[in-house]
PDB file of C-alpha atoms in Angstrom:
ATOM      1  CA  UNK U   1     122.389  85.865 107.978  1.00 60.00           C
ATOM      2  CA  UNK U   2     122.692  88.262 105.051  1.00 64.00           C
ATOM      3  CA  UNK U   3     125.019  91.711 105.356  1.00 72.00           C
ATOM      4  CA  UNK U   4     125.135  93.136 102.411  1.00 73.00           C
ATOM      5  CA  UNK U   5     123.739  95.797 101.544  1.00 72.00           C
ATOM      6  CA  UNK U   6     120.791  96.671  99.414  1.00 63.00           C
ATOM      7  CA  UNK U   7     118.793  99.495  98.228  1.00 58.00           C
ATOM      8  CA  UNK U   8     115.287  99.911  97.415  1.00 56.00           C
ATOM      9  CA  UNK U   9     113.513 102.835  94.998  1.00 56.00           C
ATOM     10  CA  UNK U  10     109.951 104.246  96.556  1.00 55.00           C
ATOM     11  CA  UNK U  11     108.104 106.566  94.821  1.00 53.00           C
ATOM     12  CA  UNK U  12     106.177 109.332  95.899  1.00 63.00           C
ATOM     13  CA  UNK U  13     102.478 109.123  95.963  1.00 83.00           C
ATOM     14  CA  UNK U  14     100.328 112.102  95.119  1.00 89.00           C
ATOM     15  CA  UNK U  15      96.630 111.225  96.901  1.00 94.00           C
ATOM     16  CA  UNK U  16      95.446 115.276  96.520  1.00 94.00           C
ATOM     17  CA  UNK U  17      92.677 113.756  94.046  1.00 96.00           C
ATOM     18  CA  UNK U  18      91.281 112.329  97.369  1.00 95.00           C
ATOM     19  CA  UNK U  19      88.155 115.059  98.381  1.00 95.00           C
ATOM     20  CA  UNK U  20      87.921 113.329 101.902  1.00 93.00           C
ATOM     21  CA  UNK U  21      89.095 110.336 103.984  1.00 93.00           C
ATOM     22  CA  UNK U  22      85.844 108.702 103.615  1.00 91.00           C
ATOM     23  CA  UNK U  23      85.782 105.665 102.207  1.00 92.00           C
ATOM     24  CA  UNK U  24      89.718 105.449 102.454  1.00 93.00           C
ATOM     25  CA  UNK U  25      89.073 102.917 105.388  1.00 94.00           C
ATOM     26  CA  UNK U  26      86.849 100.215 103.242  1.00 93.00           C
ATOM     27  CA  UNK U  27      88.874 100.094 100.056  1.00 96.00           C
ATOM     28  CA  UNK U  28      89.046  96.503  98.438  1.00 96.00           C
ATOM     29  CA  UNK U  29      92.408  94.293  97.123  1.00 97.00           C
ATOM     30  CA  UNK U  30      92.715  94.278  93.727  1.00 98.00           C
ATOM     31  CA  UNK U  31      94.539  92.554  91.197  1.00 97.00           C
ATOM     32  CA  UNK U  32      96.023  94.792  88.268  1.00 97.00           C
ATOM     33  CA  UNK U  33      96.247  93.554  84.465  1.00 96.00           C
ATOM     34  CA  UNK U  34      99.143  94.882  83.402  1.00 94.00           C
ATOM     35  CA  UNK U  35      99.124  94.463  80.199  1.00 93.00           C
ATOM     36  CA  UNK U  36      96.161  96.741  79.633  1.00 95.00           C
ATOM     37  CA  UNK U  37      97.858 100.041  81.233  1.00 93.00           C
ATOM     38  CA  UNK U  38     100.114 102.586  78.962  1.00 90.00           C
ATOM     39  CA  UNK U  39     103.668 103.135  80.193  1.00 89.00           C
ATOM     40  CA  UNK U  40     104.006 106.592  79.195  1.00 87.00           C
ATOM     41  CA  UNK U  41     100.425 107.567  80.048  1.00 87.00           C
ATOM     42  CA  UNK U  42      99.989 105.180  83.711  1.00 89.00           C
ATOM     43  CA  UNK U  43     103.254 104.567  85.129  1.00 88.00           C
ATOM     44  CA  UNK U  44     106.214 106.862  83.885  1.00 87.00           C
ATOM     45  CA  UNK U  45     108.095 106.963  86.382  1.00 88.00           C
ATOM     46  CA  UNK U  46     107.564 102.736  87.523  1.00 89.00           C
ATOM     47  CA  UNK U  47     104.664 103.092  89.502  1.00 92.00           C
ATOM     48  CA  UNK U  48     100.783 103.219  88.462  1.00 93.00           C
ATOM     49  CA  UNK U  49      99.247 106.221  89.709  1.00 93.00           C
ATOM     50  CA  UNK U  50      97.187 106.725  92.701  1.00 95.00           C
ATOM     51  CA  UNK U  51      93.927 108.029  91.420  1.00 96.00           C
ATOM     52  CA  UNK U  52      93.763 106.266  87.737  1.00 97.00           C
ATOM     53  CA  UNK U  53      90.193 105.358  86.908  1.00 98.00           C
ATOM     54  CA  UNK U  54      89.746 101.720  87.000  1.00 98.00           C
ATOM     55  CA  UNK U  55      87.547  99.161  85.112  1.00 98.00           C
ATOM     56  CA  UNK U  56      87.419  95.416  85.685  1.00 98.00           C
ATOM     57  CA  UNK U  57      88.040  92.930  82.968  1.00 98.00           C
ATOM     58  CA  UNK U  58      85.299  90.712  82.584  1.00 97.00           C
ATOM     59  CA  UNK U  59      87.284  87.744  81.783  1.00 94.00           C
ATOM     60  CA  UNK U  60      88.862  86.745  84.211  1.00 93.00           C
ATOM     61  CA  UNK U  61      88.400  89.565  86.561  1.00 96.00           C
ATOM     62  CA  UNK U  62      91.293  91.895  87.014  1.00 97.00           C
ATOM     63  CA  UNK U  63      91.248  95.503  86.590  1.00 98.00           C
ATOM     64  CA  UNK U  64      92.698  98.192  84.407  1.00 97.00           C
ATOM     65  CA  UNK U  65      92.247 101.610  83.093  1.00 97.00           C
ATOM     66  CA  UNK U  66      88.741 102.686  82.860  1.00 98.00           C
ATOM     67  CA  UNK U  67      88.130 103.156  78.955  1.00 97.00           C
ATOM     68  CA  UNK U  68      84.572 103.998  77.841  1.00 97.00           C
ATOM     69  CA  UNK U  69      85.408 102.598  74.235  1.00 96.00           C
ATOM     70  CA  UNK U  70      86.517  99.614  75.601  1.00 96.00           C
ATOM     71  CA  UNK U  71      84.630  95.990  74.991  1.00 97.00           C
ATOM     72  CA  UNK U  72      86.040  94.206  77.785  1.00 97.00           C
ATOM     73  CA  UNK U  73      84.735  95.223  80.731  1.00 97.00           C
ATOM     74  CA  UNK U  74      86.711  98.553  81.210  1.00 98.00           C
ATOM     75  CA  UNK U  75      84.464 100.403  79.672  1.00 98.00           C
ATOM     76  CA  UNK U  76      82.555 100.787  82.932  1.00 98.00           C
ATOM     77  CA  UNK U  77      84.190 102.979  86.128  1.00 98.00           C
ATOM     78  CA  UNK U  78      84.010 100.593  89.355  1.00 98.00           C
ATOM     79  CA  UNK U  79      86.888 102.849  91.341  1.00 98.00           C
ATOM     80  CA  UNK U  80      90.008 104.536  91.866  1.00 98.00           C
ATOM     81  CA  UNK U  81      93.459 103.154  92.455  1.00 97.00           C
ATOM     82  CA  UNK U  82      94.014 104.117  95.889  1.00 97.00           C
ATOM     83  CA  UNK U  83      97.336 104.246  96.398  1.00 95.00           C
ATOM     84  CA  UNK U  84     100.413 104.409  93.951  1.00 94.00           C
ATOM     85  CA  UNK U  85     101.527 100.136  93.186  1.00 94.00           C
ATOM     86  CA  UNK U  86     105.519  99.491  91.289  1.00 92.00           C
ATOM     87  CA  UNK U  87     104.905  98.536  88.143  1.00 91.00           C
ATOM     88  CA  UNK U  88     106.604  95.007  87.254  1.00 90.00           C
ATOM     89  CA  UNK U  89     109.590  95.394  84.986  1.00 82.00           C
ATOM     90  CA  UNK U  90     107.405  92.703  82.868  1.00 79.00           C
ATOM     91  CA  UNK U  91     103.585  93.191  81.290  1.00 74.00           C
ATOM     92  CA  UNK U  92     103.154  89.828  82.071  1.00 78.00           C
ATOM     93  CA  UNK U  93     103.107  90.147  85.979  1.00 86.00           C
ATOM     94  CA  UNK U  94      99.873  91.225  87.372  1.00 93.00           C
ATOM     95  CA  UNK U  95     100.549  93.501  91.028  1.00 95.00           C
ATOM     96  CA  UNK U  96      97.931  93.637  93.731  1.00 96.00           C
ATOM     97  CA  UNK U  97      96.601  97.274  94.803  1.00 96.00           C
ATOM     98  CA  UNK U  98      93.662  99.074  96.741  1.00 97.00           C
ATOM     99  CA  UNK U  99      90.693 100.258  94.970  1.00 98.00           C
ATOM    100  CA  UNK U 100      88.735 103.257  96.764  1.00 97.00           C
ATOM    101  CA  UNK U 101      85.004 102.389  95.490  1.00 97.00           C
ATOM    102  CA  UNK U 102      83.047 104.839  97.649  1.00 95.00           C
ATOM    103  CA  UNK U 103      84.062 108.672  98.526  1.00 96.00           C
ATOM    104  CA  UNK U 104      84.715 112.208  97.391  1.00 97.00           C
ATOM    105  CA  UNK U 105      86.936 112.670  94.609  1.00 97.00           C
ATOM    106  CA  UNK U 106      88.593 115.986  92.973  1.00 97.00           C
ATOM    107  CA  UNK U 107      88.846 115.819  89.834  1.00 96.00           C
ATOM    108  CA  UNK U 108      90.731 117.920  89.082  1.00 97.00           C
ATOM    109  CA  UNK U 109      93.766 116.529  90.469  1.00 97.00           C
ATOM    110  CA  UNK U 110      93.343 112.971  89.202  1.00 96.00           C
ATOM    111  CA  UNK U 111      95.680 111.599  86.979  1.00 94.00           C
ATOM    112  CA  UNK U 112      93.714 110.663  84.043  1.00 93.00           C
ATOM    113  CA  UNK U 113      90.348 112.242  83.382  1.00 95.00           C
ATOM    114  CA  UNK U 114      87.242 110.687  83.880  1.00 97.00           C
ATOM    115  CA  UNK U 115      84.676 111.045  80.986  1.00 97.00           C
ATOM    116  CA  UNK U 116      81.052 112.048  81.635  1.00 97.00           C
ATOM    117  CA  UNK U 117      79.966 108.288  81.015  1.00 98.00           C
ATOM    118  CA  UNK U 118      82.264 107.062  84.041  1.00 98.00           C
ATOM    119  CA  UNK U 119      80.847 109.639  86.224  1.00 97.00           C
ATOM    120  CA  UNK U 120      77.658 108.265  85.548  1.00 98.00           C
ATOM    121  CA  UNK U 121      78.596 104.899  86.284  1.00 98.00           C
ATOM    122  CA  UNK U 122      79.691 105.862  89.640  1.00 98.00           C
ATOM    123  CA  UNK U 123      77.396 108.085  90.738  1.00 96.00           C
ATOM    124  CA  UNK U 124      76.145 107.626  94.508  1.00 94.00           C
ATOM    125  CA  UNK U 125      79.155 106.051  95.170  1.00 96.00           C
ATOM    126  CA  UNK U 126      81.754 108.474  94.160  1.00 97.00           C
ATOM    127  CA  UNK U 127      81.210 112.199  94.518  1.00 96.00           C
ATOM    128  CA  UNK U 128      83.249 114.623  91.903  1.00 96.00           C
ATOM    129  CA  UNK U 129      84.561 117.976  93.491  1.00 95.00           C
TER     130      UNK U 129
END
């Protein structure tokens, strides 16, 4: 039996960028690259963002940050991270997450901004408010 004690860090997840709870009961597991997200920019503070833009990498298909000038797949909006996922203390680890693909978003409160192409991509699926 183990005594000691232990503490765990949670961090607070900001889902205001969510227009409506539609859609929030069909989102799908993910797998995150990593590797392809910016510290500073995605998780500052150890955890990726609820709301970042997502893309999914055509090799081998995991997801990232929705880029338009990307070549690898990202380059094309499929969803939102749904809620906030800790970041591994390594690139190399890949975390699982939720992806909201359908629903009302405002985007005004989402943590990275999504570029006129992205909208497109998502359009009947995703509603901007």
């Amino acid at each position: 039996m183990e005594l000691s004690l232990k503490s765990e860090n949670f961090g607070s997840d900001d889902q205001s960028w969510l227009g409506s709870a539609h859609g929030t009961d069909a989102t799908e597991t993910i797998t995150l690259d990593t590797s392809t997200f910016t510290p500073a920019t995605h998780y500052p503070d150890g955890y990726f963002k609820s709301g970042i833009p997502l893309g999914q990498i055509t090799a081998g298909g995991k997801f990232g940050p929705y880029d338009n000038a990307a070549v690898d797949g990202r380059q094309t909006l499929v969803g939102f991270l749904f809620a906030a996922v800790q970041a591994p203390t390594v690139n190399t680890l890949d975390p699982s997450g939720a992806m909201l693909t359908h629903g009302k978003v405002r985007e005004a409160r989402l943590p990275v901004a999504v570029d006129a192409a992205g909208k497109t991509d998502v359009a009947g699926s995703i509603r901007f408010v």
